[in-house]
Amino acid sequence: MIRTTLVIGLVVVGTFFLTVGTIGLLRLPNVYNRMHATSKPTTLGTASMFLAGFVHFGPGAEGLTALVGILFLFLTIPTGSHMIARAAERIGIPFVEGVTWPDPDALERPPEGTRDERAPDSGDSRRYETGANRSGEPGDAED
Amino acid sequence: MTIRGALVLTAILCVLASYRVIRGPTEPDRVIGLDAIATNVVAIAVLVALLTDRGLFITVSLVLAIIGFIATVAVAKFLTEGEVIE
């Protein structure tokens, strides 16, 4: 009885968080805001579903698998979201106006980030250029 | 009954997230939509495990979570460098 109540409560909380994350995915104005809105509520919602599975199956094999699933979600979803955001910034998608980096000098960006479509030769040449710049050209060290 | 309603609502959420996949202005928007759909599918697998009393589907949800993470990392690397495996 109390187990059924706990399972139903956790499933309701999980669907609420998944709904909030999808509303944020549909309505926020920018790539970074959408990434922010889909990473945390979907993590919480799916972790709540896994907890409902743990309560339902008990501390046996399947329950421990559900706990491992919670740990895996908390490790991987922030990693994936960070990689998507870094790829978006590396491509050159602009922020919402009024939002800047705190220290623009501390940012390593490629020489020119194209806005919507990459240059046709950007597959290899950009990476080699950034490698050459990182090793230090004589043009950029004038103190 | 509640679990069946949660299944229907999560499937509707997958359809709504596919709107962002189809009409995202940029490529990372589409990747974010696909990531949200993958996480919803993990939740759907757990709900099927609760609905049918079958613990196999929790293992299925773990496998789906691993596949979704690998796909997200691979597509992010593809957007950054233009190729996944050098």
PDB file of C-alpha atoms in Angstrom:
ATOM      1  CA  MET A   1       0.000   0.000   0.000  1.00  0.00           C
ATOM      2  CA  ILE A   2       2.603   2.528   1.060  1.00  0.00           C
ATOM      3  CA  ARG A   3       4.877   1.217  -1.675  1.00  0.00           C
ATOM      4  CA  THR A   4       2.234   1.901  -4.318  1.00  0.00           C
ATOM      5  CA  THR A   5       1.739   5.410  -2.954  1.00  0.00           C
ATOM      6  CA  LEU A   6       5.482   6.094  -3.082  1.00  0.00           C
ATOM      7  CA  VAL A   7       5.738   4.797  -6.658  1.00  0.00           C
ATOM      8  CA  ILE A   8       2.807   6.938  -7.815  1.00  0.00           C
ATOM      9  CA  GLY A   9       4.204  10.043  -6.100  1.00  0.00           C
ATOM     10  CA  LEU A  10       7.660   9.599  -7.630  1.00  0.00           C
ATOM     11  CA  VAL A  11       6.207   9.011 -11.103  1.00  0.00           C
ATOM     12  CA  VAL A  12       4.096  12.170 -10.810  1.00  0.00           C
ATOM     13  CA  VAL A  13       7.150  14.203  -9.738  1.00  0.00           C
ATOM     14  CA  GLY A  14       9.162  12.756 -12.624  1.00  0.00           C
ATOM     15  CA  THR A  15       6.551  13.587 -15.252  1.00  0.00           C
ATOM     16  CA  PHE A  16       6.256  17.111 -13.807  1.00  0.00           C
ATOM     17  CA  PHE A  17       9.987  17.712 -14.195  1.00  0.00           C
ATOM     18  CA  LEU A  18      10.064  16.251 -17.699  1.00  0.00           C
ATOM     19  CA  THR A  19       7.169  18.519 -18.696  1.00  0.00           C
ATOM     20  CA  VAL A  20       8.956  21.581 -17.318  1.00  0.00           C
ATOM     21  CA  GLY A  21      12.099  20.677 -19.239  1.00  0.00           C
ATOM     22  CA  THR A  22      10.211  20.267 -22.508  1.00  0.00           C
ATOM     23  CA  ILE A  23       8.398  23.598 -22.045  1.00  0.00           C
ATOM     24  CA  GLY A  24      11.767  25.257 -21.524  1.00  0.00           C
ATOM     25  CA  LEU A  25      13.103  23.517 -24.652  1.00  0.00           C
ATOM     26  CA  LEU A  26      10.240  24.900 -26.713  1.00  0.00           C
ATOM     27  CA  ARG A  27      10.053  28.448 -25.411  1.00  0.00           C
ATOM     28  CA  LEU A  28      13.456  29.798 -24.447  1.00  0.00           C
ATOM     29  CA  PRO A  29      15.134  32.048 -27.013  1.00  0.00           C
ATOM     30  CA  ASN A  30      18.655  30.717 -27.412  1.00  0.00           C
ATOM     31  CA  VAL A  31      20.741  27.568 -27.724  1.00  0.00           C
ATOM     32  CA  TYR A  32      22.435  28.034 -24.362  1.00  0.00           C
ATOM     33  CA  ASN A  33      19.193  28.721 -22.539  1.00  0.00           C
ATOM     34  CA  ARG A  34      17.575  25.668 -24.097  1.00  0.00           C
ATOM     35  CA  MET A  35      20.517  23.495 -23.150  1.00  0.00           C
ATOM     36  CA  HIS A  36      20.284  24.819 -19.594  1.00  0.00           C
ATOM     37  CA  ALA A  37      16.558  24.083 -19.483  1.00  0.00           C
ATOM     38  CA  THR A  38      16.807  20.553 -20.813  1.00  0.00           C
ATOM     39  CA  SER A  39      19.761  19.303 -18.806  1.00  0.00           C
ATOM     40  CA  LYS A  40      18.699  19.779 -15.192  1.00  0.00           C
ATOM     41  CA  PRO A  41      14.934  19.043 -15.193  1.00  0.00           C
ATOM     42  CA  THR A  42      15.313  15.960 -17.366  1.00  0.00           C
ATOM     43  CA  THR A  43      18.050  14.726 -15.027  1.00  0.00           C
ATOM     44  CA  LEU A  44      15.814  15.199 -12.008  1.00  0.00           C
ATOM     45  CA  GLY A  45      12.761  13.724 -13.707  1.00  0.00           C
ATOM     46  CA  THR A  46      14.486  10.604 -14.975  1.00  0.00           C
ATOM     47  CA  ALA A  47      16.246  10.119 -11.636  1.00  0.00           C
ATOM     48  CA  SER A  48      12.842  10.277  -9.981  1.00  0.00           C
ATOM     49  CA  MET A  49      11.580   7.594 -12.361  1.00  0.00           C
ATOM     50  CA  PHE A  50      14.567   5.414 -11.491  1.00  0.00           C
ATOM     51  CA  LEU A  51      13.824   5.911  -7.794  1.00  0.00           C
ATOM     52  CA  ALA A  52      10.263   4.766  -8.456  1.00  0.00           C
ATOM     53  CA  GLY A  53      11.738   1.648 -10.064  1.00  0.00           C
ATOM     54  CA  PHE A  54      13.965   1.093  -7.031  1.00  0.00           C
ATOM     55  CA  VAL A  55      10.974   1.400  -4.684  1.00  0.00           C
ATOM     56  CA  HIS A  56       8.902  -0.939  -6.819  1.00  0.00           C
ATOM     57  CA  PHE A  57      11.442  -3.710  -7.338  1.00  0.00           C
ATOM     58  CA  GLY A  58      13.025  -3.610  -3.911  1.00  0.00           C
ATOM     59  CA  PRO A  59      16.719  -3.871  -3.059  1.00  0.00           C
ATOM     60  CA  GLY A  60      17.413  -6.790  -5.353  1.00  0.00           C
ATOM     61  CA  ALA A  61      19.090  -6.979  -8.727  1.00  0.00           C
ATOM     62  CA  GLU A  62      16.749  -4.610 -10.574  1.00  0.00           C
ATOM     63  CA  GLY A  63      16.670  -2.097  -7.736  1.00  0.00           C
ATOM     64  CA  LEU A  64      20.452  -1.878  -7.690  1.00  0.00           C
ATOM     65  CA  THR A  65      20.413  -1.480 -11.466  1.00  0.00           C
ATOM     66  CA  ALA A  66      18.083   1.494 -11.030  1.00  0.00           C
ATOM     67  CA  LEU A  67      20.477   3.074  -8.519  1.00  0.00           C
ATOM     68  CA  VAL A  68      23.360   2.574 -10.963  1.00  0.00           C
ATOM     69  CA  GLY A  69      21.191   4.282 -13.571  1.00  0.00           C
ATOM     70  CA  ILE A  70      20.745   7.308 -11.293  1.00  0.00           C
ATOM     71  CA  LEU A  71      24.521   7.538 -10.814  1.00  0.00           C
ATOM     72  CA  PHE A  72      25.088   7.214 -14.558  1.00  0.00           C
ATOM     73  CA  LEU A  73      22.600   9.996 -15.346  1.00  0.00           C
ATOM     74  CA  PHE A  74      24.179  12.360 -12.831  1.00  0.00           C
ATOM     75  CA  LEU A  75      27.574  11.690 -14.403  1.00  0.00           C
ATOM     76  CA  THR A  76      26.725  11.853 -18.097  1.00  0.00           C
ATOM     77  CA  ILE A  77      23.973  14.407 -18.744  1.00  0.00           C
ATOM     78  CA  PRO A  78      26.034  17.424 -17.519  1.00  0.00           C
ATOM     79  CA  THR A  79      28.972  16.181 -19.568  1.00  0.00           C
ATOM     80  CA  GLY A  80      26.903  15.945 -22.725  1.00  0.00           C
ATOM     81  CA  SER A  81      25.309  19.344 -22.190  1.00  0.00           C
ATOM     82  CA  HIS A  82      28.682  20.954 -21.617  1.00  0.00           C
ATOM     83  CA  MET A  83      30.016  19.445 -24.828  1.00  0.00           C
ATOM     84  CA  ILE A  84      27.009  20.700 -26.808  1.00  0.00           C
ATOM     85  CA  ALA A  85      27.399  24.212 -25.394  1.00  0.00           C
ATOM     86  CA  ARG A  86      31.115  24.246 -26.135  1.00  0.00           C
ATOM     87  CA  ALA A  87      30.451  23.092 -29.691  1.00  0.00           C
ATOM     88  CA  ALA A  88      27.845  25.835 -30.154  1.00  0.00           C
ATOM     89  CA  GLU A  89      30.218  28.507 -28.903  1.00  0.00           C
ATOM     90  CA  ARG A  90      33.012  27.112 -31.053  1.00  0.00           C
ATOM     91  CA  ILE A  91      30.817  27.311 -34.146  1.00  0.00           C
ATOM     92  CA  GLY A  92      30.056  30.939 -33.342  1.00  0.00           C
ATOM     93  CA  ILE A  93      26.418  31.131 -32.321  1.00  0.00           C
ATOM     94  CA  PRO A  94      25.924  34.506 -30.601  1.00  0.00           C
ATOM     95  CA  PHE A  95      24.597  35.064 -27.104  1.00  0.00           C
ATOM     96  CA  VAL A  96      21.458  36.991 -26.244  1.00  0.00           C
ATOM     97  CA  GLU A  97      22.347  40.668 -26.470  1.00  0.00           C
ATOM     98  CA  GLY A  98      23.651  42.094 -23.218  1.00  0.00           C
ATOM     99  CA  VAL A  99      25.357  38.831 -22.261  1.00  0.00           C
ATOM    100  CA  THR A 100      29.145  38.870 -22.434  1.00  0.00           C
ATOM    101  CA  TRP A 101      32.018  36.812 -21.192  1.00  0.00           C
ATOM    102  CA  PRO A 102      33.388  37.954 -17.854  1.00  0.00           C
ATOM    103  CA  ASP A 103      36.937  38.199 -19.199  1.00  0.00           C
ATOM    104  CA  PRO A 104      37.183  38.234 -22.995  1.00  0.00           C
ATOM    105  CA  ASP A 105      40.967  37.915 -22.910  1.00  0.00           C
ATOM    106  CA  ALA A 106      40.814  34.542 -21.160  1.00  0.00           C
ATOM    107  CA  LEU A 107      38.858  32.954 -23.992  1.00  0.00           C
ATOM    108  CA  GLU A 108      40.481  30.804 -26.631  1.00  0.00           C
ATOM    109  CA  ARG A 109      38.378  30.999 -29.732  1.00  0.00           C
ATOM    110  CA  PRO A 110      39.182  29.997 -33.287  1.00  0.00           C
ATOM    111  CA  PRO A 111      40.478  32.760 -35.583  1.00  0.00           C
ATOM    112  CA  GLU A 112      37.119  33.531 -37.157  1.00  0.00           C
ATOM    113  CA  GLY A 113      33.978  31.726 -36.126  1.00  0.00           C
ATOM    114  CA  THR A 114      31.515  31.715 -38.956  1.00  0.00           C
ATOM    115  CA  ARG A 115      27.947  32.413 -38.011  1.00  0.00           C
ATOM    116  CA  ASP A 116      25.730  29.770 -39.552  1.00  0.00           C
ATOM    117  CA  GLU A 117      27.728  27.643 -41.914  1.00  0.00           C
ATOM    118  CA  ARG A 118      31.323  26.627 -41.737  1.00  0.00           C
ATOM    119  CA  ALA A 119      33.748  27.436 -44.446  1.00  0.00           C
ATOM    120  CA  PRO A 120      34.198  24.478 -46.789  1.00  0.00           C
ATOM    121  CA  ASP A 121      37.835  24.042 -45.804  1.00  0.00           C
ATOM    122  CA  SER A 122      37.314  24.392 -42.065  1.00  0.00           C
ATOM    123  CA  GLY A 123      37.672  20.708 -41.292  1.00  0.00           C
ATOM    124  CA  ASP A 124      41.429  20.556 -41.090  1.00  0.00           C
ATOM    125  CA  SER A 125      42.813  24.035 -41.601  1.00  0.00           C
ATOM    126  CA  ARG A 126      41.138  25.607 -38.579  1.00  0.00           C
ATOM    127  CA  ARG A 127      42.476  22.988 -36.245  1.00  0.00           C
ATOM    128  CA  TYR A 128      45.967  23.330 -37.632  1.00  0.00           C
ATOM    129  CA  GLU A 129      45.739  27.110 -37.358  1.00  0.00           C
ATOM    130  CA  THR A 130      44.691  26.968 -33.725  1.00  0.00           C
ATOM    131  CA  GLY A 131      47.530  24.541 -33.038  1.00  0.00           C
ATOM    132  CA  ALA A 132      49.967  26.941 -34.675  1.00  0.00           C
ATOM    133  CA  ASN A 133      48.597  29.885 -32.701  1.00  0.00           C
ATOM    134  CA  ARG A 134      48.753  27.985 -29.470  1.00  0.00           C
ATOM    135  CA  SER A 135      52.394  27.152 -29.980  1.00  0.00           C
ATOM    136  CA  GLY A 136      53.117  30.853 -30.216  1.00  0.00           C
ATOM    137  CA  GLU A 137      53.625  32.851 -33.354  1.00  0.00           C
ATOM    138  CA  PRO A 138      56.024  35.779 -33.263  1.00  0.00           C
ATOM    139  CA  GLY A 139      53.221  38.191 -34.122  1.00  0.00           C
ATOM    140  CA  ASP A 140      51.161  38.032 -30.960  1.00  0.00           C
ATOM    141  CA  ALA A 141      53.789  38.351 -28.236  1.00  0.00           C
ATOM    142  CA  GLU A 142      54.642  42.021 -27.972  1.00  0.00           C
ATOM    143  CA  ASP A 143      54.877  43.226 -24.426  1.00  0.00           C
TER     144      ASP A 143
ATOM    145  CA  MET B   1      -3.576   3.799 -14.175  1.00  0.00           C
ATOM    146  CA  THR B   2      -1.283   6.639 -13.132  1.00  0.00           C
ATOM    147  CA  ILE B   3       1.679   4.910 -14.756  1.00  0.00           C
ATOM    148  CA  ARG B   4      -0.262   4.508 -17.996  1.00  0.00           C
ATOM    149  CA  GLY B   5      -1.110   8.222 -17.982  1.00  0.00           C
ATOM    150  CA  ALA B   6       2.550   9.067 -17.353  1.00  0.00           C
ATOM    151  CA  LEU B   7       3.513   6.896 -20.338  1.00  0.00           C
ATOM    152  CA  VAL B   8       1.089   8.747 -22.609  1.00  0.00           C
ATOM    153  CA  LEU B   9       2.300  12.145 -21.371  1.00  0.00           C
ATOM    154  CA  THR B  10       5.964  11.268 -21.835  1.00  0.00           C
ATOM    155  CA  ALA B  11       5.275  10.100 -25.396  1.00  0.00           C
ATOM    156  CA  ILE B  12       3.543  13.431 -26.073  1.00  0.00           C
ATOM    157  CA  LEU B  13       6.622  15.186 -24.690  1.00  0.00           C
ATOM    158  CA  CYS B  14       8.795  13.274 -27.149  1.00  0.00           C
ATOM    159  CA  VAL B  15       6.612  14.509 -30.014  1.00  0.00           C
ATOM    160  CA  LEU B  16       6.830  18.092 -28.717  1.00  0.00           C
ATOM    161  CA  ALA B  17      10.617  17.888 -28.470  1.00  0.00           C
ATOM    162  CA  SER B  18      10.751  16.699 -32.076  1.00  0.00           C
ATOM    163  CA  TYR B  19       9.422  20.155 -33.033  1.00  0.00           C
ATOM    164  CA  ARG B  20      12.747  21.577 -31.888  1.00  0.00           C
ATOM    165  CA  VAL B  21      14.565  18.887 -33.831  1.00  0.00           C
ATOM    166  CA  ILE B  22      12.733  19.730 -37.043  1.00  0.00           C
ATOM    167  CA  ARG B  23      12.645  23.533 -36.831  1.00  0.00           C
ATOM    168  CA  GLY B  24      15.677  24.436 -34.772  1.00  0.00           C
ATOM    169  CA  PRO B  25      17.466  27.445 -36.241  1.00  0.00           C
ATOM    170  CA  THR B  26      20.910  25.947 -35.733  1.00  0.00           C
ATOM    171  CA  GLU B  27      22.479  22.511 -35.535  1.00  0.00           C
ATOM    172  CA  PRO B  28      23.059  22.472 -31.731  1.00  0.00           C
ATOM    173  CA  ASP B  29      19.339  23.092 -31.264  1.00  0.00           C
ATOM    174  CA  ARG B  30      18.650  19.855 -33.058  1.00  0.00           C
ATOM    175  CA  VAL B  31      21.238  18.041 -30.956  1.00  0.00           C
ATOM    176  CA  ILE B  32      19.613  19.358 -27.770  1.00  0.00           C
ATOM    177  CA  GLY B  33      16.219  18.160 -28.963  1.00  0.00           C
ATOM    178  CA  LEU B  34      17.583  14.705 -29.710  1.00  0.00           C
ATOM    179  CA  ASP B  35      19.217  14.567 -26.271  1.00  0.00           C
ATOM    180  CA  ALA B  36      15.910  15.450 -24.611  1.00  0.00           C
ATOM    181  CA  ILE B  37      14.153  12.754 -26.651  1.00  0.00           C
ATOM    182  CA  ALA B  38      16.779  10.185 -25.588  1.00  0.00           C
ATOM    183  CA  THR B  39      16.273  11.036 -21.913  1.00  0.00           C
ATOM    184  CA  ASN B  40      12.490  10.790 -22.339  1.00  0.00           C
ATOM    185  CA  VAL B  41      12.930   7.353 -23.911  1.00  0.00           C
ATOM    186  CA  VAL B  42      14.950   6.251 -20.852  1.00  0.00           C
ATOM    187  CA  ALA B  43      12.040   7.388 -18.656  1.00  0.00           C
ATOM    188  CA  ILE B  44       9.598   5.516 -20.927  1.00  0.00           C
ATOM    189  CA  ALA B  45      11.621   2.302 -20.504  1.00  0.00           C
ATOM    190  CA  VAL B  46      11.471   2.640 -16.697  1.00  0.00           C
ATOM    191  CA  LEU B  47       7.720   3.236 -16.881  1.00  0.00           C
ATOM    192  CA  VAL B  48       7.266   0.097 -19.004  1.00  0.00           C
ATOM    193  CA  ALA B  49       9.250  -1.819 -16.378  1.00  0.00           C
ATOM    194  CA  LEU B  50       6.871  -0.519 -13.705  1.00  0.00           C
ATOM    195  CA  LEU B  51       3.816  -1.292 -15.810  1.00  0.00           C
ATOM    196  CA  THR B  52       4.667  -4.876 -16.681  1.00  0.00           C
ATOM    197  CA  ASP B  53       6.503  -5.925 -13.435  1.00  0.00           C
ATOM    198  CA  ARG B  54       9.459  -6.966 -15.521  1.00  0.00           C
ATOM    199  CA  GLY B  55      12.917  -5.959 -14.350  1.00  0.00           C
ATOM    200  CA  LEU B  56      14.495  -6.496 -17.749  1.00  0.00           C
ATOM    201  CA  PHE B  57      13.366  -3.073 -18.940  1.00  0.00           C
ATOM    202  CA  ILE B  58      15.465  -1.273 -16.326  1.00  0.00           C
ATOM    203  CA  THR B  59      18.534  -2.825 -17.923  1.00  0.00           C
ATOM    204  CA  VAL B  60      17.141  -1.727 -21.282  1.00  0.00           C
ATOM    205  CA  SER B  61      16.893   1.842 -19.937  1.00  0.00           C
ATOM    206  CA  LEU B  62      20.532   1.749 -18.827  1.00  0.00           C
ATOM    207  CA  VAL B  63      21.626   0.645 -22.307  1.00  0.00           C
ATOM    208  CA  LEU B  64      19.553   3.436 -23.878  1.00  0.00           C
ATOM    209  CA  ALA B  65      21.148   5.996 -21.551  1.00  0.00           C
ATOM    210  CA  ILE B  66      24.632   4.840 -22.563  1.00  0.00           C
ATOM    211  CA  ILE B  67      23.757   5.007 -26.270  1.00  0.00           C
ATOM    212  CA  GLY B  68      22.289   8.496 -25.881  1.00  0.00           C
ATOM    213  CA  PHE B  69      25.388   9.792 -24.119  1.00  0.00           C
ATOM    214  CA  ILE B  70      27.726   8.375 -26.777  1.00  0.00           C
ATOM    215  CA  ALA B  71      25.570   9.875 -29.544  1.00  0.00           C
ATOM    216  CA  THR B  72      25.574  13.307 -27.899  1.00  0.00           C
ATOM    217  CA  VAL B  73      29.335  13.371 -27.445  1.00  0.00           C
ATOM    218  CA  ALA B  74      29.924  12.165 -31.013  1.00  0.00           C
ATOM    219  CA  VAL B  75      27.648  14.804 -32.546  1.00  0.00           C
ATOM    220  CA  ALA B  76      29.221  17.570 -30.444  1.00  0.00           C
ATOM    221  CA  LYS B  77      32.662  16.507 -31.644  1.00  0.00           C
ATOM    222  CA  PHE B  78      31.377  16.424 -35.220  1.00  0.00           C
ATOM    223  CA  LEU B  79      30.008  19.970 -34.945  1.00  0.00           C
ATOM    224  CA  THR B  80      33.250  21.247 -33.495  1.00  0.00           C
ATOM    225  CA  GLU B  81      35.797  19.621 -35.781  1.00  0.00           C
ATOM    226  CA  GLY B  82      33.867  18.419 -38.835  1.00  0.00           C
ATOM    227  CA  GLU B  83      34.806  14.785 -38.253  1.00  0.00           C
ATOM    228  CA  VAL B  84      34.352  12.294 -35.448  1.00  0.00           C
ATOM    229  CA  ILE B  85      37.274   9.921 -35.884  1.00  0.00           C
ATOM    230  CA  GLU B  86      40.409  11.400 -37.300  1.00  0.00           C
TER     231      GLU B  86
END
